[in-house]
Structures are given as structure tokens and as C-alpha cells.
CSV table of C-alpha atoms and ligand atoms in Angstrom, one decimal:
chain,number,residue,atom,x,y,z
A,1,MET,CA,-4.2,5.6,-23.0
A,2,ALA,CA,-7.7,4.3,-24.1
A,3,GLU,CA,-9.7,6.6,-22.4
A,4,ASN,CA,-11.9,7.8,-25.7
A,5,ARG,CA,-11.4,5.0,-27.4
A,6,PRO,CA,-14.3,2.8,-27.9
A,7,MET,CA,-14.3,-0.8,-26.0
A,8,PRO,CA,-13.4,-3.5,-28.1
A,9,PRO,CA,-16.7,-5.7,-28.9
A,10,SER,CA,-15.1,-8.9,-26.3
A,11,THR,CA,-15.1,-6.4,-23.4
A,12,ARG,CA,-18.3,-4.3,-24.4
A,13,MET,CA,-20.9,-5.0,-21.8
A,14,PRO,CA,-24.4,-5.8,-22.4
A,15,PRO,CA,-26.8,-3.7,-21.8
A,16,ALA,CA,-27.4,-2.7,-17.7
A,17,ALA,CA,-29.1,-5.6,-15.9
A,18,PRO,CA,-31.1,-4.9,-13.3
A,19,THR,CA,-29.3,-2.5,-10.6
A,20,SER,CA,-32.0,-1.3,-8.1
A,21,THR,CA,-29.6,-1.7,-4.9
A,22,LEU,CA,-26.1,-1.7,-6.6
A,23,ALA,CA,-24.4,1.6,-7.4
A,24,VAL,CA,-23.1,0.7,-10.8
A,25,GLN,CA,-21.3,2.6,-13.6
A,26,ARG,CA,-20.5,1.7,-17.1
A,27,ARG,CA,-17.1,2.8,-18.9
A,28,ALA,CA,-15.9,4.8,-15.2
A,29,SER,CA,-12.8,6.3,-15.5
A,30,LEU,CA,-10.4,5.3,-13.1
A,31,ARG,CA,-7.9,8.3,-13.3
A,32,GLU,CA,-9.3,9.9,-9.9
A,33,PHE,CA,-9.2,6.6,-8.4
A,34,ASN,CA,-5.4,5.5,-8.7
A,35,THR,CA,-2.8,7.9,-6.9
A,36,LEU,CA,-0.5,7.9,-10.1
A,37,GLY,CA,-3.2,9.3,-11.7
A,38,LEU,CA,-3.2,7.1,-14.7
A,39,PRO,CA,-5.6,7.1,-17.4
A,40,ALA,CA,-7.8,3.7,-17.8
A,41,VAL,CA,-11.3,2.8,-18.1
A,42,ALA,CA,-13.3,0.3,-16.1
A,43,ALA,CA,-16.2,-1.4,-18.3
A,44,THR,CA,-18.2,-1.7,-14.7
A,45,LEU,CA,-17.6,-0.2,-11.5
A,46,VAL,CA,-19.5,-1.2,-8.2
A,47,ARG,CA,-19.5,0.9,-5.6
A,48,ILE,CA,-19.4,-1.7,-2.3
A,49,ALA,CA,-21.1,0.4,0.8
A,50,SER,CA,-21.7,-2.7,2.7
A,51,ASP,CA,-21.0,-6.7,3.2
A,52,ALA,CA,-24.7,-6.9,1.8
A,53,ASP,CA,-23.4,-5.2,-1.4
A,54,VAL,CA,-20.6,-7.7,-2.1
A,55,ARG,CA,-23.3,-10.5,-1.5
A,56,ARG,CA,-25.7,-8.5,-4.4
A,57,VAL,CA,-22.6,-8.8,-6.5
A,58,VAL,CA,-21.9,-12.3,-5.9
A,59,ASP,CA,-25.8,-13.2,-6.7
A,60,HIS,CA,-26.0,-10.9,-9.5
A,61,PRO,CA,-26.8,-12.8,-13.1
A,62,GLU,CA,-24.0,-10.7,-15.0
A,63,TYR,CA,-21.1,-10.0,-12.2
A,64,GLY,CA,-21.5,-13.1,-10.3
A,65,ARG,CA,-19.2,-15.0,-12.0
A,66,ALA,CA,-17.2,-12.3,-13.9
A,67,PRO,CA,-14.2,-11.6,-12.9
A,68,LYS,CA,-13.7,-9.2,-10.0
A,69,PHE,CA,-10.7,-6.3,-9.5
A,70,ILE,CA,-11.1,-5.0,-6.1
A,71,LEU,CA,-10.2,-1.3,-5.7
A,72,GLY,CA,-9.4,0.7,-2.1
A,73,GLY,CA,-7.5,3.9,-2.6
A,74,GLY,CA,-5.6,3.2,-5.6
A,75,SER,CA,-2.4,3.8,-3.8
A,76,ASN,CA,-0.8,0.7,-4.7
A,77,ILE,CA,-1.7,-0.1,-8.6
A,78,VAL,CA,-0.2,0.9,-11.8
A,79,LEU,CA,-2.9,0.6,-14.3
A,80,THR,CA,-1.5,-0.1,-17.6
A,81,ARG,CA,-4.6,-0.8,-19.7
A,82,ASP,CA,-8.5,-0.8,-19.6
A,83,VAL,CA,-9.9,-3.0,-16.9
A,84,ALA,CA,-12.7,-5.5,-18.3
A,85,ALA,CA,-13.1,-7.0,-15.1
A,86,VAL,CA,-16.0,-5.7,-12.9
A,87,VAL,CA,-14.1,-3.1,-10.3
A,88,LEU,CA,-15.5,-3.5,-6.7
A,89,LYS,CA,-14.7,0.1,-5.2
A,90,VAL,CA,-14.7,-0.7,-1.7
A,91,GLU,CA,-16.5,2.2,0.3
A,92,ILE,CA,-17.6,0.8,3.8
A,93,MET,CA,-16.9,3.1,6.2
A,94,GLY,CA,-17.1,3.2,9.9
A,95,ARG,CA,-15.1,3.2,13.1
A,96,ARG,CA,-15.5,2.1,16.8
A,97,LEU,CA,-13.8,0.8,19.8
A,98,VAL,CA,-14.6,-2.9,19.9
A,99,ARG,CA,-13.3,-3.2,23.5
A,100,GLU,CA,-10.9,-2.3,26.2
A,101,THR,CA,-8.7,-4.6,28.1
A,102,ALA,CA,-6.0,-4.7,30.4
A,103,ASP,CA,-3.4,-4.8,27.6
A,104,ALA,CA,-4.9,-3.4,24.4
A,105,TRP,CA,-7.5,-1.5,22.9
A,106,ILE,CA,-9.3,-3.3,19.8
A,107,VAL,CA,-10.3,-0.7,17.4
A,108,GLU,CA,-12.4,-1.7,14.2
A,109,ALA,CA,-12.5,0.3,10.9
A,110,GLY,CA,-14.6,0.0,7.6
A,111,ALA,CA,-12.0,-0.8,4.9
A,112,GLY,CA,-13.3,2.3,2.7
A,113,GLU,CA,-11.8,4.6,5.6
A,114,ARG,CA,-8.4,6.5,5.0
A,115,TRP,CA,-5.9,5.1,6.7
A,116,HIS,CA,-4.4,8.4,7.7
A,117,ASP,CA,-8.0,9.3,8.9
A,118,ILE,CA,-8.1,6.4,11.4
A,119,VAL,CA,-4.5,7.0,13.0
A,120,ALA,CA,-5.3,10.6,13.6
A,121,TRP,CA,-8.9,9.6,15.4
A,122,THR,CA,-7.5,6.5,17.3
A,123,LEU,CA,-4.6,9.1,18.7
A,124,ALA,CA,-7.4,11.6,19.4
A,125,GLN,CA,-9.5,9.2,21.2
A,126,GLY,CA,-6.2,8.3,23.6
A,127,TRP,CA,-5.6,5.0,22.0
A,128,PRO,CA,-1.9,5.3,20.6
A,129,GLY,CA,0.1,2.8,18.6
A,130,LEU,CA,-0.5,3.6,15.2
A,131,GLU,CA,1.7,6.6,14.9
A,132,ASN,CA,4.5,5.5,13.1
A,133,LEU,CA,2.4,4.4,10.4
A,134,ALA,CA,0.8,8.1,9.6
A,135,LEU,CA,0.4,9.4,6.7
A,136,ILE,CA,0.5,6.3,4.1
A,137,PRO,CA,-1.7,6.5,1.5
A,138,GLY,CA,-4.7,4.3,1.0
A,139,THR,CA,-7.5,2.9,2.8
A,140,VAL,CA,-7.8,0.5,5.5
A,141,GLY,CA,-8.9,-2.4,3.6
A,142,ALA,CA,-5.7,-2.1,1.7
A,143,ALA,CA,-3.4,-1.8,4.4
A,144,PRO,CA,-3.5,-5.5,5.6
A,145,VAL,CA,-3.4,-6.5,1.5
A,146,GLN,CA,0.3,-5.3,1.4
A,147,ASN,CA,0.9,-5.4,5.4
A,148,ILE,CA,2.0,-1.9,5.2
A,149,GLY,CA,4.5,-0.6,7.0
A,150,ALA,CA,6.8,2.3,8.0
A,151,TYR,CA,9.5,3.7,10.5
A,152,GLY,CA,9.7,0.3,12.4
A,153,VAL,CA,6.2,-0.5,12.6
A,154,GLU,CA,4.3,-2.9,10.2
A,155,LEU,CA,0.2,-3.4,10.4
A,156,LYS,CA,0.8,-7.0,11.4
A,157,ASP,CA,2.2,-5.5,14.5
A,158,ARG,CA,-1.2,-4.0,15.4
A,159,PHE,CA,-3.4,-6.6,13.8
A,160,ASP,CA,-6.2,-8.3,15.3
A,161,SER,CA,-8.5,-9.5,12.8
A,162,LEU,CA,-10.3,-8.7,9.5
A,163,ASP,CA,-13.5,-9.7,8.2
A,164,ALA,CA,-13.8,-10.5,4.3
A,165,VAL,CA,-16.3,-11.4,2.2
A,166,ASP,CA,-15.6,-14.6,-0.1
A,167,LEU,CA,-16.7,-13.5,-3.9
A,168,VAL,CA,-17.7,-17.3,-5.0
A,169,THR,CA,-19.7,-18.2,-1.4
A,170,GLY,CA,-20.8,-14.7,-0.5
A,171,ARG,CA,-20.1,-15.6,3.5
A,172,THR,CA,-18.3,-13.3,5.7
A,173,VAL,CA,-15.4,-14.9,7.1
A,174,THR,CA,-13.2,-13.6,9.9
A,175,LEU,CA,-9.2,-13.8,9.5
A,176,ASP,CA,-6.8,-13.7,12.2
A,177,ALA,CA,-3.3,-13.1,11.6
A,178,ALA,CA,-1.9,-16.3,10.8
A,179,ALA,CA,-4.6,-17.1,8.1
A,180,CYS,CA,-3.2,-13.8,6.5
A,181,HIS,CA,0.3,-14.9,6.1
A,182,PHE,CA,1.6,-11.3,6.4
A,183,GLY,CA,5.0,-11.1,4.8
A,184,TYR,CA,7.2,-8.1,4.1
A,185,ARG,CA,4.6,-6.0,2.0
A,186,ASP,CA,2.7,-9.4,1.3
A,187,SER,CA,-0.3,-11.2,2.5
A,188,VAL,CA,-2.7,-13.8,1.6
A,189,PHE,CA,-4.5,-11.2,-0.4
A,190,LYS,CA,-1.7,-10.6,-2.6
A,191,GLN,CA,-1.4,-14.0,-3.6
A,192,HIS,CA,-3.9,-16.9,-3.9
A,193,LEU,CA,-7.1,-14.8,-2.5
A,194,ALA,CA,-6.2,-12.0,-5.0
A,195,GLY,CA,-9.4,-11.2,-6.7
A,196,LYS,CA,-11.5,-13.9,-4.6
A,197,SER,CA,-12.2,-11.9,-1.6
A,198,VAL,CA,-13.3,-8.7,-0.5
A,199,VAL,CA,-11.5,-7.6,3.2
A,200,THR,CA,-14.6,-5.8,4.7
A,201,ARG,CA,-13.6,-4.4,7.8
A,202,VAL,CA,-9.9,-4.2,9.9
A,203,ARG,CA,-9.9,-4.7,13.6
A,204,LEU,CA,-6.3,-3.1,15.1
A,205,ARG,CA,-5.0,-4.3,18.4
A,206,LEU,CA,-3.2,-1.5,20.1
A,207,PRO,CA,-1.0,-2.6,22.8
A,208,ARG,CA,-1.3,-1.1,26.7
A,209,PRO,CA,0.7,0.4,28.2
A,210,TRP,CA,1.9,2.0,25.1
A,211,GLN,CA,5.6,1.8,24.2
A,212,PRO,CA,7.4,4.4,21.5
A,213,VAL,CA,9.1,2.6,18.5
A,214,THR,CA,11.7,5.4,17.8
A,215,GLY,CA,14.9,3.0,16.7
A,216,TYR,CA,14.5,3.9,13.0
A,217,VAL,CA,17.5,5.8,12.0
A,218,ASP,CA,15.2,8.8,11.0
A,219,LEU,CA,13.2,8.9,13.9
A,220,GLU,CA,16.3,8.7,16.4
A,221,ARG,CA,17.6,11.9,14.6
A,222,LYS,CA,14.3,13.6,15.3
A,223,ARG,CA,14.2,12.1,19.1
A,224,VAL,CA,18.2,13.7,19.7
A,225,GLU,CA,17.6,16.8,18.1
A,226,SER,CA,14.5,17.5,20.0
A,227,GLY,CA,16.0,16.3,23.4
A,228,LEU,CA,13.4,14.8,24.1
A,229,ALA,CA,14.2,11.3,26.4
A,230,ALA,CA,10.7,10.1,26.0
A,231,PRO,CA,8.4,11.3,23.5
A,232,ASP,CA,4.7,10.9,23.5
A,233,ALA,CA,2.6,9.4,20.6
A,234,HIS,CA,1.4,12.6,19.4
A,235,THR,CA,5.2,13.9,19.1
A,236,ILE,CA,6.0,10.9,17.2
A,237,PHE,CA,3.0,11.4,14.9
A,238,GLU,CA,4.2,14.9,14.1
A,239,TRP,CA,7.5,13.7,13.5
A,240,VAL,CA,6.8,11.1,11.1
A,241,CYS,CA,4.4,13.4,9.3
A,242,ALA,CA,7.2,15.6,8.9
A,243,ILE,CA,9.7,13.0,7.5
A,244,ARG,CA,7.2,12.1,4.7
A,245,ARG,CA,6.7,15.5,4.1
A,246,ALA,CA,10.3,16.3,3.7
A,247,LYS,CA,11.0,13.2,1.6
A,248,LEU,CA,7.8,11.6,-0.1
A,249,PRO,CA,5.6,13.4,-2.7
A,250,ASP,CA,1.9,13.8,-1.8
A,251,PRO,CA,-0.1,11.9,-4.3
A,252,ALA,CA,-2.8,14.8,-4.0
A,253,THR,CA,0.2,17.1,-5.8
A,254,ILE,CA,2.1,14.7,-7.8
A,255,GLY,CA,1.2,11.3,-8.7
A,256,ASN,CA,2.9,8.5,-7.1
A,257,VAL,CA,2.5,5.0,-5.5
A,258,GLY,CA,5.0,5.6,-2.4
A,259,SER,CA,8.0,3.1,-2.8
A,260,PHE,CA,7.7,1.4,-6.2
A,261,PHE,CA,10.2,-1.6,-5.5
A,262,LYS,CA,10.9,-3.7,-2.7
A,263,ASN,CA,13.8,-3.7,-0.7
A,264,PRO,CA,15.6,-6.7,-2.0
A,265,LEU,CA,16.7,-9.7,0.4
A,266,VAL,CA,19.9,-11.0,-0.6
A,267,SER,CA,22.2,-14.1,0.9
A,268,PRO,CA,25.0,-13.4,3.4
A,269,GLU,CA,27.4,-14.0,0.6
A,270,GLN,CA,25.8,-11.7,-2.0
A,271,CYS,CA,26.0,-9.2,0.7
A,272,ARG,CA,29.4,-9.5,1.4
A,273,ASP,CA,30.3,-9.2,-2.0
A,274,ILE,CA,28.3,-6.2,-2.8
A,275,ILE,CA,29.8,-4.5,0.5
A,276,GLY,CA,33.6,-5.6,-0.7
A,277,ARG,CA,32.6,-3.8,-3.9
A,278,ASP,CA,30.4,-0.7,-2.7
A,279,PRO,CA,31.1,-0.3,1.0
A,280,GLU,CA,28.8,2.8,1.0
A,281,ILE,CA,25.9,0.5,0.4
A,282,VAL,CA,22.7,1.3,2.7
A,283,HIS,CA,22.1,-1.9,4.5
A,284,TYR,CA,20.3,-3.8,7.2
A,285,PRO,CA,21.6,-7.2,8.5
A,286,LEU,CA,18.1,-9.5,9.6
A,287,PRO,CA,18.8,-12.0,12.3
A,288,ASP,CA,18.6,-15.1,10.3
A,289,GLY,CA,21.5,-13.4,8.4
A,290,THR,CA,20.2,-12.3,5.3
A,291,CYS,CA,20.8,-8.5,4.3
A,292,LYS,CA,18.1,-6.2,3.1
A,293,LEU,CA,19.4,-3.5,0.9
A,294,ALA,CA,18.1,-0.1,0.7
A,295,ALA,CA,16.6,0.0,-3.2
A,296,GLY,CA,16.5,3.7,-2.9
A,297,TRP,CA,20.4,3.8,-2.6
A,298,LEU,CA,20.8,1.5,-5.2
A,299,ILE,CA,18.6,3.2,-7.6
A,300,ASP,CA,20.2,6.4,-6.9
A,301,ALA,CA,23.9,5.2,-7.1
A,302,CYS,CA,22.6,4.3,-10.8
A,303,GLY,CA,22.0,7.9,-11.5
A,304,TRP,CA,18.3,7.9,-11.6
A,305,LYS,CA,17.2,10.6,-9.2
A,306,GLY,CA,15.2,13.0,-11.1
A,307,LYS,CA,15.2,11.1,-14.4
A,308,SER,CA,12.4,10.7,-16.7
A,309,ILE,CA,11.2,8.7,-19.6
A,310,GLY,CA,8.3,10.7,-21.4
A,311,ARG,CA,6.3,11.8,-18.6
A,312,ALA,CA,7.3,9.2,-16.0
A,313,ALA,CA,9.9,10.6,-13.7
A,314,VAL,CA,12.2,9.2,-10.9
A,315,HIS,CA,11.3,11.5,-7.8
A,316,ASP,CA,14.3,14.2,-7.1
A,317,ARG,CA,14.2,13.7,-3.2
A,318,HIS,CA,13.6,9.8,-2.9
A,319,ALA,CA,14.9,7.4,-6.2
A,320,LEU,CA,12.7,4.6,-4.8
A,321,VAL,CA,9.6,6.7,-5.7
A,322,LEU,CA,8.5,7.2,-9.5
A,323,VAL,CA,6.0,9.9,-10.2
A,324,ASN,CA,3.5,11.0,-12.6
A,325,ARG,CA,4.9,14.6,-14.1
A,326,GLY,CA,1.3,14.9,-15.6
A,327,GLY,CA,-0.3,13.2,-18.2
A,328,ALA,CA,1.8,10.0,-18.0
A,329,SER,CA,0.2,6.6,-19.4
A,330,GLY,CA,0.6,3.5,-17.2
A,331,ALA,CA,3.2,1.9,-20.2
A,332,GLU,CA,5.4,5.0,-19.4
A,333,VAL,CA,6.0,4.3,-15.9
A,334,VAL,CA,6.3,0.5,-16.6
A,335,THR,CA,9.1,1.3,-19.4
A,336,LEU,CA,10.9,3.6,-16.4
A,337,ALA,CA,10.5,0.8,-13.8
A,338,ARG,CA,12.0,-1.6,-16.2
A,339,ALA,CA,15.0,0.7,-17.4
A,340,ILE,CA,15.8,1.0,-13.5
A,341,GLN,CA,15.4,-2.8,-13.0
A,342,GLU,CA,18.1,-3.2,-16.0
A,343,SER,CA,20.3,-0.8,-14.8
A,344,VAL,CA,20.2,-2.0,-11.1
A,345,TYR,CA,20.8,-5.3,-12.4
A,346,GLY,CA,23.7,-4.5,-14.7
A,347,ARG,CA,25.7,-3.0,-11.9
A,348,PHE,CA,25.0,-4.6,-8.7
A,349,GLY,CA,23.5,-8.2,-10.1
A,350,ILE,CA,20.2,-7.8,-8.1
A,351,ARG,CA,16.8,-8.1,-9.3
A,352,LEU,CA,14.7,-5.4,-8.0
A,353,GLU,CA,10.8,-6.8,-7.7
A,354,PRO,CA,8.0,-3.8,-8.0
A,355,GLU,CA,5.8,-3.3,-4.6
A,356,PRO,CA,2.6,-2.1,-6.5
A,357,VAL,CA,0.5,-4.4,-8.4
A,358,ILE,CA,0.8,-3.7,-12.0
A,359,VAL,CA,-2.3,-4.2,-14.0
B,1,EPU,N1,18.5,6.4,-0.1
B,1,EPU,C1,19.6,6.9,-0.7
B,1,EPU,N2,18.9,7.6,-2.0
B,1,EPU,C2,17.7,7.4,-2.2
B,1,EPU,C3,16.7,7.0,-1.1
B,1,EPU,C4,17.0,6.5,-0.2
B,1,EPU,O1,20.5,6.9,-0.8
B,1,EPU,O2,17.2,8.3,-3.2
B,1,EPU,C5,18.7,5.8,1.2
B,1,EPU,C6,18.5,6.4,2.2
B,1,EPU,O3,19.5,7.6,2.7
B,1,EPU,C7,18.4,5.4,3.3
B,1,EPU,C8,18.0,4.4,2.4
B,1,EPU,O4,17.9,4.5,1.4
B,1,EPU,O5,19.8,5.5,4.0
B,1,EPU,C9,16.6,4.0,2.8
B,1,EPU,O6,16.0,5.1,2.4
B,1,EPU,P1,14.7,5.2,3.5
B,1,EPU,O7,14.9,5.5,4.7
B,1,EPU,O8,13.6,6.4,3.0
B,1,EPU,O9,13.5,4.1,3.3
B,1,EPU,P2,13.2,3.0,2.1
B,1,EPU,O10,13.8,1.8,2.8
B,1,EPU,O11,13.1,3.7,0.9
B,1,EPU,C10,10.7,2.2,3.2
B,1,EPU,C11,9.9,1.8,2.9
B,1,EPU,C12,8.9,2.6,3.2
B,1,EPU,C13,8.7,3.4,4.4
B,1,EPU,C14,10.1,3.8,5.0
B,1,EPU,C15,10.4,4.3,6.4
B,1,EPU,C16,9.9,0.0,1.1
B,1,EPU,C17,9.9,-0.6,0.0
B,1,EPU,N3,9.9,1.1,1.5
B,1,EPU,O12,11.6,2.9,2.8
B,1,EPU,O13,7.5,2.6,2.6
B,1,EPU,O14,8.0,4.5,4.5
B,1,EPU,O15,11.0,2.4,4.7
B,1,EPU,O16,9.9,3.4,7.1
B,1,EPU,O17,10.1,-0.9,2.2
B,1,EPU,C18,6.0,2.4,0.8
B,1,EPU,O18,6.0,1.0,0.9
B,1,EPU,O19,5.3,2.8,-0.1
B,1,EPU,C19,6.9,3.0,1.7
B,1,EPU,C20,7.0,4.4,1.4
């Protein structure tokens, strides 16, 4: 893509404004900052190490009013072009136990911490509860944005509150779970607060006494194989890491953003109709009568596993994961995603919705 292409005049930035305290980089490559490893250039990239840095951006004569793009670990974005908006790369660190009560440990982590490091650290401290969410790529700040989830636990189940800085007023606000509007891989930060508010710290609520969550089919299989009636949190952590390593590619080795599509929700009638035609279909009936279908199964059934378009491919062990075979452009990834959507729609009449944000 446009790595070596001069910026068009409309996006060329004026000479650097005084940046005595902000860490600013012009024409910054984003290739290292997105786990698909896609080439794109940010006209301006600002490294955010504190709430005060966000306020400096808000008060800045040049960046204050410019559109912003908030970047965490880059594990849920597909970059199809250079980014003209001011990229705020959130690198706020720190972790602490806020308080311990009879029924929970409340733990706080900076938005720039790696999510998996916080999972491992809380376990090591003797505060279990995040083990099912081990090895999810990305940062703590990105976790609430898309309400990350795996193996029967979602971020919202372990959430206390978060701090975010408003990009218009520069004020730090605290949001509880209700204010975050968590949904399936969704929150207010993907909707009306997108690009308007920077998550700076997240507080997690780890309930006491700890209760294992092993109902998810892959974990239940591990439990049966191990013969352990009551696995501890460390054991579940190891199982989750093993399951993920066996079927999901490590972004450090092969570029990917985890699941590329959400598992679609269908009405009871649609579900009955599809099961009638494809009795094998993997589906999960929900309490309200609707049904969640396994998108990976639908894509696999259309024969996509291991197939490529250009240098973008469908992972050969999990059809829901698109990978960069090396040197792919964002356009190639999007072309592949569209082709998959069309074939799933053609065969099942279901529209798959991408999970990552396409930029
Ligand atoms: N399947 C196939 N073929 C495939 C892939 C999957 O038939 O190529 C079938 C599997 O056999 C299984 C079903 O589809 O019966 C579901 O697959 P899996 O258990 O791997 O989970 P998933 O629905 O694909 C979801 C999340 C993952 C999360 C896992 C475990 C979404 C979109 N994805 O995947 O989250 O780790 O469950 O809880 O909800 C992510 O969001 O990036 C992510 C990896």
C-alpha cells in the first residue's frame, strides 16, 4: 500500500507545532502496530502515557480539533489505507489492587498494559477470575471497547468500571458497566463514543469465592480428559492457552485479528429452517428463543478453510480467522472477507458481520 507514496496535499500536515511534552511522530508506519501486519502510514502519531497527555492533545492548537483514531494493541483493526486522523497510541501503564472485599478483588490496570500480562499477573497474585480470557491479544484499554470474550466469560462479567478522557472537554470520567452498554463484541466505544473518548484505566472485579467456568465444550473436554473434578484457576488458564495455541494462529508468527466475523444471531424460524437443511450446523440456542450460529462452521461448510485471495488467506485450522500470509494489503483482506460473505449468503442466506473495525 501507500508506505512510500507521498501524502496527498490535503492530508499533508503543516510543520510540527511545538511539542515540548507530547511524543509525536510524523508519517509513522503502523505496520508494527496492527496484528494483521498491514501497511499503512499515520500522518501524525501521538504516544499517550497519561491522562495529562490526552488533555495536551485536546488543548493542542493543531490536534485539538482534528479527528482522532485511538490505537491500542491493533488486534482488532483492518487498515485499508493511510490514516489522516491523529492517531493516539495508548501506552498508559500500571497495575494495582484497588481493594479487597469479602466478595471480590478489585484490580486496576492501565489501558496500555497487555491484556494477557494482566491475566497472568492477577493469577500469580492469587486473584483468579480472568483465566478463561488468557492469551487474547490486545491491550487492557481495548478489552472493554469490544467486550472481549472467550470460553464462557466476557469482559463485562469481570468489569467494575473504567476511566476515560473526553476528547472534547479533556475531562476524565468514570463509567460503570451500564454506561458502557456492553453487547456481544460491542460497547459504547464502538458506537457513539467511537473516536471521542480515550479509555485510560480499567478496573476489574474478580468475584470471591472463585467459581470455575468450564461449561464451554472445549474446556469440558479437557476436564473430562484430565479426570479432575475441580480444576483450579491455574489449570484452567493452562487449558485455555493450550486450546487457543492448537487452533488460533499466534499474531506474532502469522498476522491475524482472531475471529474475523461475529457469530450471527438468527430468529427461531430461520434457525429451524437452516437446521432442516443442514442438520450438522453448529448452533447455540439462547434463552430468548433466538439462536447463535458458529460462523466458523458456516465458512468452513462453504469450503474456505486454507483458501487465499492474493496474500490474504483463511487459516487452515480455523475458518473464522483470516491471516496475512506475508505482504498482504488491507484491500486484499477486505476482498477475501467480501468473497466469504457472499458465499455464506449465497448458501445459507445469512449475512456475516465483521468483528474488527475496518479503517
Ligand atoms: N468450526 C468449524 N470449522 C471451523 C471453525 C469452527 O466447524 O473452521 C466449528 C467448531 O468445531 C465449533 C464451532 O465452529 O463447533 C465454534 O468454533 P470455536 O469453538 O472455535 O469458537 P468460535 O465461535 O469460532 C468464539 C469467539 C472466539 C473465542 C471462542 C471461544 C466469536 C466471533 N469468536 O469463536 O473469540 O475465543 O469462541 O470462546 O465470538 C475473537 O473474538 O477474536 C475470538 C477468537
